[in-house]
CSV table of N, CA and C and ligand atoms in Angstrom, one decimal:
chain,number,residue,atom,x,y,z
A,425,UNK,N,139.2,69.9,55.8
A,425,UNK,CA,138.5,69.4,57.2
A,425,UNK,C,138.9,69.9,58.5
A,426,UNK,N,139.6,69.7,58.9
A,426,UNK,CA,140.0,70.0,60.3
A,426,UNK,C,140.1,71.7,60.5
A,427,UNK,N,140.2,72.4,59.3
A,427,UNK,CA,139.6,74.0,59.6
A,427,UNK,C,138.6,74.2,59.6
A,428,UNK,N,137.6,73.5,58.7
A,428,UNK,CA,136.1,73.5,58.8
A,428,UNK,C,135.5,73.4,60.4
A,429,UNK,N,136.3,72.3,60.9
A,429,UNK,CA,135.6,71.7,62.2
A,429,UNK,C,136.2,72.9,63.2
A,430,UNK,N,137.2,73.8,63.0
A,430,UNK,CA,137.7,74.6,64.0
A,430,UNK,C,136.9,75.7,63.8
A,431,UNK,N,136.4,76.2,62.2
A,431,UNK,CA,135.3,77.4,62.1
A,431,UNK,C,134.3,77.1,62.9
A,432,UNK,N,133.7,76.1,62.4
A,432,UNK,CA,132.2,76.0,63.1
A,432,UNK,C,132.3,75.8,64.7
A,433,UNK,N,133.1,75.1,65.4
A,433,UNK,CA,133.6,75.5,66.7
A,433,UNK,C,133.8,76.8,67.2
A,434,UNK,N,134.3,77.7,66.3
A,434,UNK,CA,134.6,79.4,66.1
A,434,UNK,C,133.1,79.9,66.8
A,435,UNK,N,132.6,79.5,65.3
A,435,UNK,CA,131.4,80.4,65.3
A,435,UNK,C,130.4,79.9,66.2
A,436,UNK,N,130.4,78.5,66.9
A,436,UNK,CA,129.4,78.3,67.8
A,436,UNK,C,130.0,79.0,69.3
A,437,UNK,N,130.9,79.2,69.7
A,437,UNK,CA,131.3,79.6,70.9
A,437,UNK,C,130.9,81.1,70.7
A,438,UNK,N,131.3,81.9,69.5
A,438,UNK,CA,130.6,83.2,69.2
A,438,UNK,C,129.5,83.4,69.2
A,439,UNK,N,128.6,82.5,68.7
A,439,UNK,CA,126.9,82.2,68.9
A,439,UNK,C,126.7,82.7,70.4
A,440,UNK,N,127.4,81.6,71.3
A,440,UNK,CA,126.7,81.3,72.5
A,440,UNK,C,127.2,82.6,73.6
A,441,UNK,N,128.5,83.0,73.4
A,441,UNK,CA,128.9,83.9,73.6
A,441,UNK,C,128.1,85.3,73.6
A,442,UNK,N,127.6,85.7,72.6
A,442,UNK,CA,126.5,86.6,72.2
A,442,UNK,C,125.1,86.5,72.5
A,443,UNK,N,124.7,85.1,72.4
A,443,UNK,CA,123.4,85.0,73.0
A,443,UNK,C,123.2,85.1,74.6
A,444,UNK,N,124.4,84.7,75.5
A,444,UNK,CA,124.5,84.7,76.5
A,444,UNK,C,124.6,85.9,77.3
A,445,UNK,N,125.6,86.8,76.4
A,445,UNK,CA,125.5,88.1,77.0
A,445,UNK,C,124.1,89.0,76.9
A,446,UNK,N,123.3,88.7,75.9
A,446,UNK,CA,121.7,89.2,75.9
A,446,UNK,C,121.5,89.2,77.1
A,447,UNK,N,120.8,90.3,77.6
A,447,UNK,CA,119.9,90.3,78.8
A,447,UNK,C,118.8,90.1,78.9
A,448,UNK,N,118.1,88.8,79.4
A,448,UNK,CA,116.4,88.9,79.2
A,448,UNK,C,116.1,90.0,79.5
A,449,UNK,N,114.9,90.5,78.5
A,449,UNK,CA,114.3,91.8,79.3
A,449,UNK,C,112.9,91.2,79.9
A,450,UNK,N,112.8,91.9,81.3
A,450,UNK,CA,111.5,91.8,81.7
A,450,UNK,C,110.4,92.4,81.4
A,451,UNK,N,109.7,92.4,80.2
A,451,UNK,CA,108.5,92.8,80.1
A,451,UNK,C,107.3,92.2,81.1
A,452,UNK,N,106.9,93.3,81.5
A,452,UNK,CA,105.6,92.6,81.9
A,452,UNK,C,104.1,92.3,81.3
A,453,UNK,N,103.8,91.3,81.3
A,453,UNK,CA,102.7,90.7,80.7
A,453,UNK,C,101.8,91.5,80.1
A,454,UNK,N,101.4,92.4,79.4
A,454,UNK,CA,100.1,93.2,79.2
A,454,UNK,C,98.8,92.8,79.5
A,455,UNK,N,98.6,91.5,79.3
A,455,UNK,CA,97.2,90.8,79.2
A,455,UNK,C,96.8,90.8,80.9
A,456,UNK,N,98.0,90.3,81.7
A,456,UNK,CA,97.4,90.0,83.4
A,456,UNK,C,98.3,90.9,84.1
A,457,UNK,N,97.9,92.1,84.3
A,457,UNK,CA,98.8,93.2,84.9
A,457,UNK,C,98.9,92.9,86.1
A,458,UNK,N,100.1,93.1,87.1
A,458,UNK,CA,100.1,92.8,88.7
A,458,UNK,C,98.8,93.2,89.5
A,459,UNK,N,98.1,92.6,90.2
A,459,UNK,CA,97.0,93.1,90.4
A,459,UNK,C,97.7,94.0,91.9
A,460,UNK,N,97.2,95.3,92.5
A,460,UNK,CA,97.5,95.8,93.7
A,460,UNK,C,97.3,95.4,94.7
A,461,UNK,N,97.8,94.9,95.5
A,461,UNK,CA,97.6,94.0,97.1
A,461,UNK,C,96.3,94.8,97.7
A,462,UNK,N,95.6,94.2,98.1
A,462,UNK,CA,94.5,94.9,99.3
A,462,UNK,C,95.0,95.4,100.3
A,463,UNK,N,94.2,96.8,100.9
A,463,UNK,CA,94.8,97.3,102.2
A,463,UNK,C,95.2,96.5,103.0
A,464,UNK,N,94.5,95.3,103.3
A,464,UNK,CA,94.6,94.3,104.3
A,464,UNK,C,96.3,94.1,104.2
A,465,UNK,N,96.1,93.8,103.1
A,465,UNK,CA,97.9,92.9,102.7
A,465,UNK,C,99.2,94.2,103.1
A,466,UNK,N,98.5,95.7,102.4
A,466,UNK,CA,99.8,96.3,102.6
A,466,UNK,C,99.5,97.0,104.2
A,467,UNK,N,98.5,96.9,104.9
A,467,UNK,CA,99.0,97.3,106.2
A,467,UNK,C,99.5,96.2,107.0
A,468,UNK,N,99.9,94.5,106.3
A,468,UNK,CA,100.6,93.9,106.6
A,468,UNK,C,99.7,92.5,107.5
A,469,UNK,N,98.5,92.7,106.9
A,469,UNK,CA,98.0,91.1,107.5
A,469,UNK,C,97.4,91.4,109.1
A,470,UNK,N,96.8,90.3,109.6
A,470,UNK,CA,95.8,90.5,110.8
A,470,UNK,C,96.7,90.9,112.0
A,471,UNK,N,98.3,90.3,112.2
A,471,UNK,CA,98.8,90.3,113.0
A,471,UNK,C,99.2,92.0,113.4
A,472,UNK,N,99.3,92.7,112.2
A,472,UNK,CA,99.7,94.0,112.2
A,472,UNK,C,98.6,94.7,112.8
A,473,UNK,N,97.4,94.5,112.0
A,473,UNK,CA,96.0,95.2,112.6
A,473,UNK,C,95.5,94.9,114.0
A,474,UNK,N,95.8,93.6,114.6
A,474,UNK,CA,95.5,93.1,116.3
A,474,UNK,C,96.8,94.1,116.7
A,475,UNK,N,98.0,94.9,116.2
A,475,UNK,CA,99.0,95.1,117.1
A,475,UNK,C,98.5,97.0,116.8
A,476,UNK,N,98.1,97.1,116.2
A,476,UNK,CA,97.5,98.7,115.8
A,476,UNK,C,96.5,98.9,116.8
A,477,UNK,N,95.4,98.0,116.8
A,477,UNK,CA,94.3,97.7,117.4
A,477,UNK,C,94.5,97.9,119.1
A,478,UNK,N,95.6,97.6,119.3
A,478,UNK,CA,95.8,97.2,120.9
A,478,UNK,C,96.6,98.6,121.3
A,479,UNK,N,97.5,99.4,120.5
A,479,UNK,CA,98.2,100.4,120.7
A,479,UNK,C,96.9,101.6,120.4
A,480,UNK,N,95.8,101.3,119.5
A,480,UNK,CA,95.1,102.4,119.7
A,480,UNK,C,94.2,102.2,120.9
A,481,UNK,N,93.7,101.4,121.3
A,481,UNK,CA,92.6,101.0,123.0
A,481,UNK,C,94.0,101.7,124.0
A,482,UNK,N,94.9,101.4,123.6
A,482,UNK,CA,96.0,101.8,125.3
A,482,UNK,C,95.8,103.4,124.8
A,483,UNK,N,96.0,103.8,123.8
A,483,UNK,CA,95.6,105.4,123.4
A,483,UNK,C,94.7,106.2,124.2
A,484,UNK,N,93.5,105.2,124.0
A,484,UNK,CA,91.8,105.8,124.0
A,484,UNK,C,92.2,105.5,125.7
A,485,UNK,N,92.6,104.5,126.0
A,485,UNK,CA,92.7,104.3,127.6
A,485,UNK,C,93.2,105.6,128.6
A,486,UNK,N,94.2,106.4,127.7
A,486,UNK,CA,94.5,107.1,128.4
A,486,UNK,C,94.4,108.6,127.7
A,487,UNK,N,93.1,108.8,127.1
A,487,UNK,CA,92.7,110.1,126.5
A,487,UNK,C,91.6,110.3,127.7
A,488,UNK,N,92.2,111.4,128.0
A,488,UNK,CA,91.0,112.2,129.0
A,488,UNK,C,89.5,112.6,128.3
A,489,UNK,N,89.8,112.9,127.0
A,489,UNK,CA,88.9,113.2,126.5
A,489,UNK,C,87.5,112.5,126.4
A,490,UNK,N,88.0,111.1,126.3
A,490,UNK,CA,87.2,110.3,126.0
A,490,UNK,C,87.6,108.8,126.8
A,491,UNK,N,88.4,108.7,127.5
A,491,UNK,CA,88.3,107.3,128.2
A,491,UNK,C,87.1,107.1,129.2
A,492,UNK,N,86.2,108.2,129.5
A,492,UNK,CA,85.3,107.5,130.8
A,492,UNK,C,84.4,106.9,129.9
A,493,UNK,N,84.3,107.4,128.8
A,493,UNK,CA,83.2,106.7,127.7
A,493,UNK,C,83.4,105.2,128.0
A,494,UNK,N,84.5,104.5,128.1
A,494,UNK,CA,84.9,103.2,128.0
A,494,UNK,C,85.1,102.4,129.2
A,495,UNK,N,85.2,103.3,130.3
A,495,UNK,CA,85.1,102.7,131.5
A,495,UNK,C,84.3,101.5,131.8
A,496,UNK,N,83.2,101.4,131.5
A,496,UNK,CA,82.5,100.2,131.8
A,496,UNK,C,83.3,98.9,130.7
A,497,UNK,N,83.8,99.1,129.7
A,497,UNK,CA,84.1,98.0,129.1
A,497,UNK,C,85.5,97.7,129.6
A,498,UNK,N,86.2,98.6,130.0
A,498,UNK,CA,87.6,98.2,130.8
A,498,UNK,C,87.7,97.2,132.2
A,499,UNK,N,86.4,97.7,132.7
A,499,UNK,CA,86.2,97.3,133.9
A,499,UNK,C,85.7,95.5,133.9
A,500,UNK,N,85.4,95.1,132.7
A,500,UNK,CA,85.2,93.9,132.3
A,500,UNK,C,85.8,93.4,131.0
A,501,UNK,N,86.5,92.3,131.8
A,501,UNK,CA,87.5,91.8,130.8
A,501,UNK,C,86.7,91.1,129.4
A,502,UNK,N,85.6,90.4,129.7
A,502,UNK,CA,85.2,89.8,128.9
A,502,UNK,C,84.8,91.0,127.9
A,503,UNK,N,84.4,91.7,128.0
A,503,UNK,CA,83.4,93.2,127.3
A,503,UNK,C,84.8,93.6,126.5
A,504,UNK,N,85.8,94.0,127.2
A,504,UNK,CA,87.3,94.4,126.5
A,504,UNK,C,87.3,93.5,125.7
A,505,UNK,N,87.4,92.5,125.8
A,505,UNK,CA,87.9,91.2,125.0
A,505,UNK,C,86.9,91.6,123.5
A,506,UNK,N,86.1,91.4,123.8
A,506,UNK,CA,84.9,91.9,122.8
A,506,UNK,C,85.1,92.8,121.9
A,507,UNK,N,85.2,93.8,122.2
A,507,UNK,CA,85.4,95.3,121.6
A,507,UNK,C,86.6,95.1,120.7
A,508,UNK,N,87.7,94.5,121.5
A,508,UNK,CA,88.9,94.6,120.7
A,508,UNK,C,88.8,93.7,119.3
A,509,UNK,N,88.1,92.4,119.8
A,509,UNK,CA,87.9,91.5,118.7
A,509,UNK,C,87.0,92.1,117.5
A,510,UNK,N,86.0,92.9,118.0
A,510,UNK,CA,85.2,93.4,116.7
A,510,UNK,C,85.6,94.6,115.9
A,511,UNK,N,86.7,95.2,116.6
A,511,UNK,CA,87.4,96.2,116.2
A,511,UNK,C,88.6,96.1,114.8
A,512,UNK,N,89.3,94.9,115.3
A,512,UNK,CA,90.0,93.8,114.6
A,512,UNK,C,89.3,93.6,113.4
A,513,UNK,N,88.5,93.2,113.8
A,513,UNK,CA,86.9,92.6,112.5
A,513,UNK,C,87.0,93.4,111.8
A,514,UNK,N,86.5,94.5,112.5
A,514,UNK,CA,86.3,95.7,111.7
A,514,UNK,C,87.4,96.2,110.6
A,515,UNK,N,88.0,96.5,111.0
A,515,UNK,CA,89.0,97.0,110.0
A,515,UNK,C,89.9,95.9,109.3
A,516,UNK,N,90.0,94.4,109.6
A,516,UNK,CA,90.1,93.6,108.7
A,516,UNK,C,89.3,93.1,107.3
A,517,UNK,N,88.0,93.2,107.9
A,517,UNK,CA,87.0,93.1,106.9
A,517,UNK,C,87.0,94.4,106.2
A,518,UNK,N,86.8,95.6,106.5
A,518,UNK,CA,86.6,97.3,105.7
A,518,UNK,C,87.9,96.9,105.1
A,519,UNK,N,89.1,96.4,105.2
A,519,UNK,CA,90.3,96.7,104.5
A,519,UNK,C,90.4,95.3,103.2
A,520,UNK,N,89.1,94.8,103.1
A,520,UNK,CA,89.4,93.7,102.3
A,520,UNK,C,90.1,92.3,102.9
A,521,UNK,N,90.1,92.4,103.9
A,521,UNK,CA,91.0,90.9,104.4
A,521,UNK,C,90.2,90.2,105.0
A,522,UNK,N,90.1,88.6,105.2
A,522,UNK,CA,89.5,87.4,105.3
A,522,UNK,C,88.5,87.1,106.6
A,523,UNK,N,88.4,88.9,106.9
A,523,UNK,CA,87.3,88.6,108.5
A,523,UNK,C,85.9,88.8,108.2
A,524,UNK,N,85.2,88.4,109.3
A,524,UNK,CA,83.6,88.8,108.7
A,524,UNK,C,83.5,89.8,110.3
A,525,UNK,N,83.0,91.1,110.0
A,525,UNK,CA,82.4,91.4,111.2
A,525,UNK,C,81.2,91.0,111.7
A,526,UNK,N,81.6,90.5,113.0
A,526,UNK,CA,80.2,90.5,113.6
A,526,UNK,C,79.4,91.2,114.7
A,527,UNK,N,79.9,92.3,115.1
A,527,UNK,CA,79.2,93.0,116.1
A,527,UNK,C,78.0,93.9,115.4
A,528,UNK,N,77.6,94.9,116.5
A,528,UNK,CA,76.2,95.4,116.0
A,528,UNK,C,76.7,96.6,115.1
A,529,UNK,N,75.7,97.4,114.3
A,529,UNK,CA,75.8,98.4,113.5
A,529,UNK,C,76.8,99.5,114.0
A,530,UNK,N,77.4,100.5,113.3
A,530,UNK,CA,77.8,101.6,113.8
A,530,UNK,C,76.5,102.2,114.9
A,531,UNK,N,75.4,102.7,113.9
A,531,UNK,CA,74.2,102.9,114.5
A,531,UNK,C,73.5,102.6,116.0
A,532,UNK,N,73.5,101.3,115.8
A,532,UNK,CA,73.1,100.4,117.0
A,532,UNK,C,74.1,100.5,118.1
A,533,UNK,N,75.5,100.2,117.9
A,533,UNK,CA,76.1,100.4,118.9
A,533,UNK,C,76.5,101.8,119.4
A,534,UNK,N,76.2,102.8,119.0
A,534,UNK,CA,76.4,104.3,119.6
A,534,UNK,C,75.4,105.1,119.7
A,535,UNK,N,74.2,104.5,119.3
A,535,UNK,CA,73.0,105.3,119.6
A,535,UNK,C,72.6,105.6,120.8
A,536,UNK,N,72.2,106.6,121.7
A,536,UNK,CA,71.9,107.3,123.0
A,536,UNK,C,73.2,107.6,123.9
A,537,UNK,N,74.6,107.4,122.8
A,537,UNK,CA,75.9,107.8,123.6
A,537,UNK,C,75.8,109.6,123.5
A,538,UNK,N,75.2,110.2,122.6
A,538,UNK,CA,75.3,111.5,122.4
A,538,UNK,C,77.0,111.8,122.2
A,539,UNK,N,77.4,111.1,121.3
A,539,UNK,CA,78.7,111.5,121.0
A,539,UNK,C,78.9,112.6,120.3
A,540,UNK,N,79.9,113.4,120.7
A,540,UNK,CA,80.0,114.6,119.9
A,540,UNK,C,81.4,114.5,119.1
A,541,UNK,N,81.2,115.9,118.4
A,541,UNK,CA,82.5,115.9,117.4
A,541,UNK,C,83.9,116.0,117.8
A,542,UNK,N,84.0,116.6,118.7
A,542,UNK,CA,85.3,116.6,119.1
A,542,UNK,C,85.4,115.3,119.8
A,543,UNK,N,84.4,114.4,120.6
A,543,UNK,CA,85.0,113.2,120.9
A,543,UNK,C,85.2,112.2,119.9
A,544,UNK,N,84.7,112.2,118.9
A,544,UNK,CA,84.6,111.7,117.6
A,544,UNK,C,86.3,111.9,117.1
A,545,UNK,N,86.6,113.3,117.1
A,545,UNK,CA,88.0,113.9,116.3
A,545,UNK,C,89.0,113.2,117.7
A,546,UNK,N,88.9,113.2,118.9
A,546,UNK,CA,89.9,112.7,119.8
A,546,UNK,C,89.8,111.0,119.2
A,547,UNK,N,89.1,110.4,119.5
A,547,UNK,CA,89.4,108.7,119.1
A,547,UNK,C,90.0,108.4,117.8
A,548,UNK,N,89.4,109.5,116.6
A,548,UNK,CA,90.5,109.4,115.2
A,548,UNK,C,91.8,109.6,115.6
A,549,UNK,N,92.3,110.8,116.3
A,549,UNK,CA,93.6,110.9,116.6
A,549,UNK,C,94.4,109.9,117.8
A,550,UNK,N,93.9,109.0,118.2
A,550,UNK,CA,94.2,107.7,118.9
A,550,UNK,C,94.7,107.2,118.2
A,551,UNK,N,93.9,106.9,116.9
A,551,UNK,CA,93.9,105.6,115.9
A,551,UNK,C,95.2,106.1,115.1
A,552,UNK,N,95.2,107.8,114.7
A,552,UNK,CA,96.2,108.0,113.8
A,552,UNK,C,97.5,107.8,114.8
A,553,UNK,N,97.4,108.2,115.9
A,553,UNK,CA,98.8,107.9,116.7
A,553,UNK,C,99.4,106.4,117.0
A,554,UNK,N,98.1,105.7,116.7
A,554,UNK,CA,98.9,104.1,116.8
A,554,UNK,C,99.4,103.9,115.5
A,555,UNK,N,98.4,104.5,114.2
A,555,UNK,CA,99.1,104.4,113.0
A,555,UNK,C,100.4,104.5,112.8
A,556,UNK,N,101.1,105.5,113.4
A,556,UNK,CA,101.9,106.6,113.2
A,556,UNK,C,102.9,106.0,114.1
A,557,UNK,N,102.6,105.4,115.5
A,557,UNK,CA,103.5,104.6,116.2
A,557,UNK,C,104.3,103.3,115.4
A,558,UNK,N,103.4,102.6,114.6
A,558,UNK,CA,104.0,101.3,114.0
A,558,UNK,C,104.1,102.2,112.3
A,559,UNK,N,104.6,103.3,112.1
A,559,UNK,CA,105.2,103.7,111.0
A,559,UNK,C,104.3,103.0,109.8
A,560,UNK,N,102.8,103.5,109.9
A,560,UNK,CA,102.0,103.1,108.7
A,560,UNK,C,102.2,104.2,107.7
A,561,UNK,N,102.4,103.5,106.4
A,561,UNK,CA,102.8,104.9,105.7
A,561,UNK,C,101.8,105.6,105.4
A,562,UNK,N,101.6,106.8,104.6
A,562,UNK,CA,100.7,107.9,104.7
A,562,UNK,C,99.2,107.3,104.0
A,563,UNK,N,99.9,106.6,102.8
A,563,UNK,CA,98.9,106.0,101.8
A,563,UNK,C,97.6,105.1,102.4
A,564,UNK,N,98.3,104.2,103.4
A,564,UNK,CA,97.0,103.2,103.7
A,564,UNK,C,97.1,103.9,104.7
A,565,UNK,N,97.4,104.8,105.6
A,565,UNK,CA,96.7,105.4,106.7
A,565,UNK,C,95.8,106.3,106.2
A,566,UNK,N,96.0,107.1,105.3
A,566,UNK,CA,94.7,107.8,104.8
A,566,UNK,C,93.5,106.9,104.2
A,567,UNK,N,94.1,105.7,103.5
A,567,UNK,CA,93.1,104.8,103.0
A,567,UNK,C,91.8,104.3,104.5
A,568,UNK,N,92.5,103.6,105.1
A,568,UNK,CA,92.0,103.0,106.2
A,568,UNK,C,90.6,104.4,106.9
A,569,UNK,N,91.6,105.6,107.3
A,569,UNK,CA,90.9,106.9,107.7
A,569,UNK,C,89.6,106.7,106.2
A,570,UNK,N,89.7,107.2,105.6
A,570,UNK,CA,88.7,107.1,104.7
A,570,UNK,C,87.6,106.2,104.5
A,571,UNK,N,87.8,104.9,104.7
A,571,UNK,CA,87.4,104.1,104.9
A,571,UNK,C,86.3,103.9,106.7
A,572,UNK,N,86.9,104.3,107.7
A,572,UNK,CA,86.5,104.7,108.8
A,572,UNK,C,85.7,105.9,108.9
A,573,UNK,N,86.0,107.1,108.6
A,573,UNK,CA,85.5,108.5,108.1
A,573,UNK,C,83.7,108.7,108.1
A,574,UNK,N,83.4,108.0,107.0
A,574,UNK,CA,82.1,107.6,106.9
A,574,UNK,C,81.1,107.7,107.5
A,575,UNK,N,81.8,106.6,108.7
A,575,UNK,CA,80.8,106.3,109.9
A,575,UNK,C,80.3,107.4,110.6
A,576,UNK,N,81.4,108.2,110.7
A,576,UNK,CA,80.9,109.5,111.5
A,576,UNK,C,79.4,109.6,111.9
A,577,UNK,N,78.8,109.6,110.7
A,577,UNK,CA,77.1,110.0,110.6
A,577,UNK,C,76.5,108.9,111.4
A,578,UNK,N,77.0,108.0,111.8
A,578,UNK,CA,76.0,107.1,112.4
A,578,UNK,C,76.4,106.7,114.0
A,579,UNK,N,77.6,107.8,114.1
A,579,UNK,CA,78.0,107.6,115.6
A,579,UNK,C,77.9,109.2,116.4
A,580,UNK,N,78.2,110.2,115.5
A,580,UNK,CA,78.3,111.6,116.3
A,580,UNK,C,76.7,112.1,116.3
A,581,UNK,N,76.5,112.3,118.0
A,581,UNK,CA,75.1,113.0,117.9
A,581,UNK,C,73.9,111.9,117.9
A,582,UNK,N,74.3,110.9,118.1
A,582,UNK,CA,72.8,109.6,118.1
A,582,UNK,C,72.7,109.3,119.4
B,991,LIG,C1,85.2,105.5,113.3
B,991,LIG,C2,85.0,105.4,114.8
B,991,LIG,C3,84.5,104.4,115.5
B,991,LIG,C4,84.6,103.3,114.9
B,991,LIG,C5,84.9,102.6,114.1
B,991,LIG,C6,84.1,102.6,116.4
B,991,LIG,C7,83.5,101.0,116.4
B,991,LIG,C8,82.8,100.7,117.6
B,991,LIG,C9,82.8,99.1,117.2
B,991,LIG,C10,83.4,97.8,116.4
B,991,LIG,C11,82.2,99.0,118.6
B,991,LIG,C12,81.4,97.4,119.2
B,991,LIG,C13,80.2,97.3,118.6
B,991,LIG,C14,79.8,96.0,119.2
B,991,LIG,O1,79.6,95.9,120.6
B,991,LIG,O2,78.6,95.5,118.8
B,991,LIG,C15,82.1,100.2,119.2
B,991,LIG,C16,81.6,100.1,120.5
B,991,LIG,C17,81.7,101.5,121.6
B,991,LIG,N1,82.0,102.7,120.9
B,991,LIG,FE1,82.7,103.1,119.0
B,991,LIG,N2,83.4,103.3,117.1
B,991,LIG,C18,84.0,104.7,116.8
B,991,LIG,C19,83.8,105.7,117.4
B,991,LIG,C20,83.5,105.6,118.5
B,991,LIG,C21,83.6,107.5,119.6
B,991,LIG,C22,83.8,108.6,119.0
B,991,LIG,C23,83.0,107.5,121.1
B,991,LIG,C24,83.4,107.9,122.1
B,991,LIG,C25,84.2,108.6,122.5
B,991,LIG,C26,82.9,105.6,121.0
B,991,LIG,C27,82.4,104.9,121.9
B,991,LIG,C28,81.9,103.5,121.9
B,991,LIG,C29,81.4,102.8,122.9
B,991,LIG,C30,81.4,103.5,124.9
B,991,LIG,C31,81.2,101.5,122.8
B,991,LIG,C32,80.8,100.3,123.7
B,991,LIG,C33,81.8,99.6,124.3
B,991,LIG,C34,81.6,98.6,125.7
B,991,LIG,O3,81.1,98.9,126.3
B,991,LIG,O4,81.6,97.6,125.1
B,991,LIG,N3,83.0,105.0,119.8
B,991,LIG,N4,82.8,101.0,118.8
């Protein structure tokens, strides 16, 4: 009887040791695949977008190709604040974030300005420099530019 108990105990220990060593496999659930985070999330959310926007506006202010265009906005703190907020909302909403763009349409905002292709490219360059400053990865950078790029037809030559 005593021998039996010892054998049962030995078998139990062997079983626990065996199953304890077996590594749990972390197979993903095939029914509910992990959703890809939105561009908004991958950019780092509202604070990251606000920081990029501020750097972008600073770059525009020191860009002699286009800064004269923004002279009136820069001279008026309320107007500059509104432009900043509109840009943040536009990027936030466009990238799938929880914001609502409340500004004018791109056509309405830029009609009568006769913005050239060179000026458009300069502004995009200032945005790219801001994204690079914060080391936004190429994938996210290109995705954002892909959202803003098509607005060109409503901005250039209007
Ligand atoms: C993808 C490119 C661009 C985007 C996303 C964009 C976005 C905007 C937005 C959101 C506004 C505010 C609209 C409102 O007041 O409701 C605005 C205004 C304005 N934009 Fe653009 N814009 C772009 C290109 C340009 C370019 C290339 C120029 C000229 C070089 C320009 C010059 C202006 C000016 C002067 C204003 C009015 C600012 C003020 O005085 O309040 N924009 N833009």
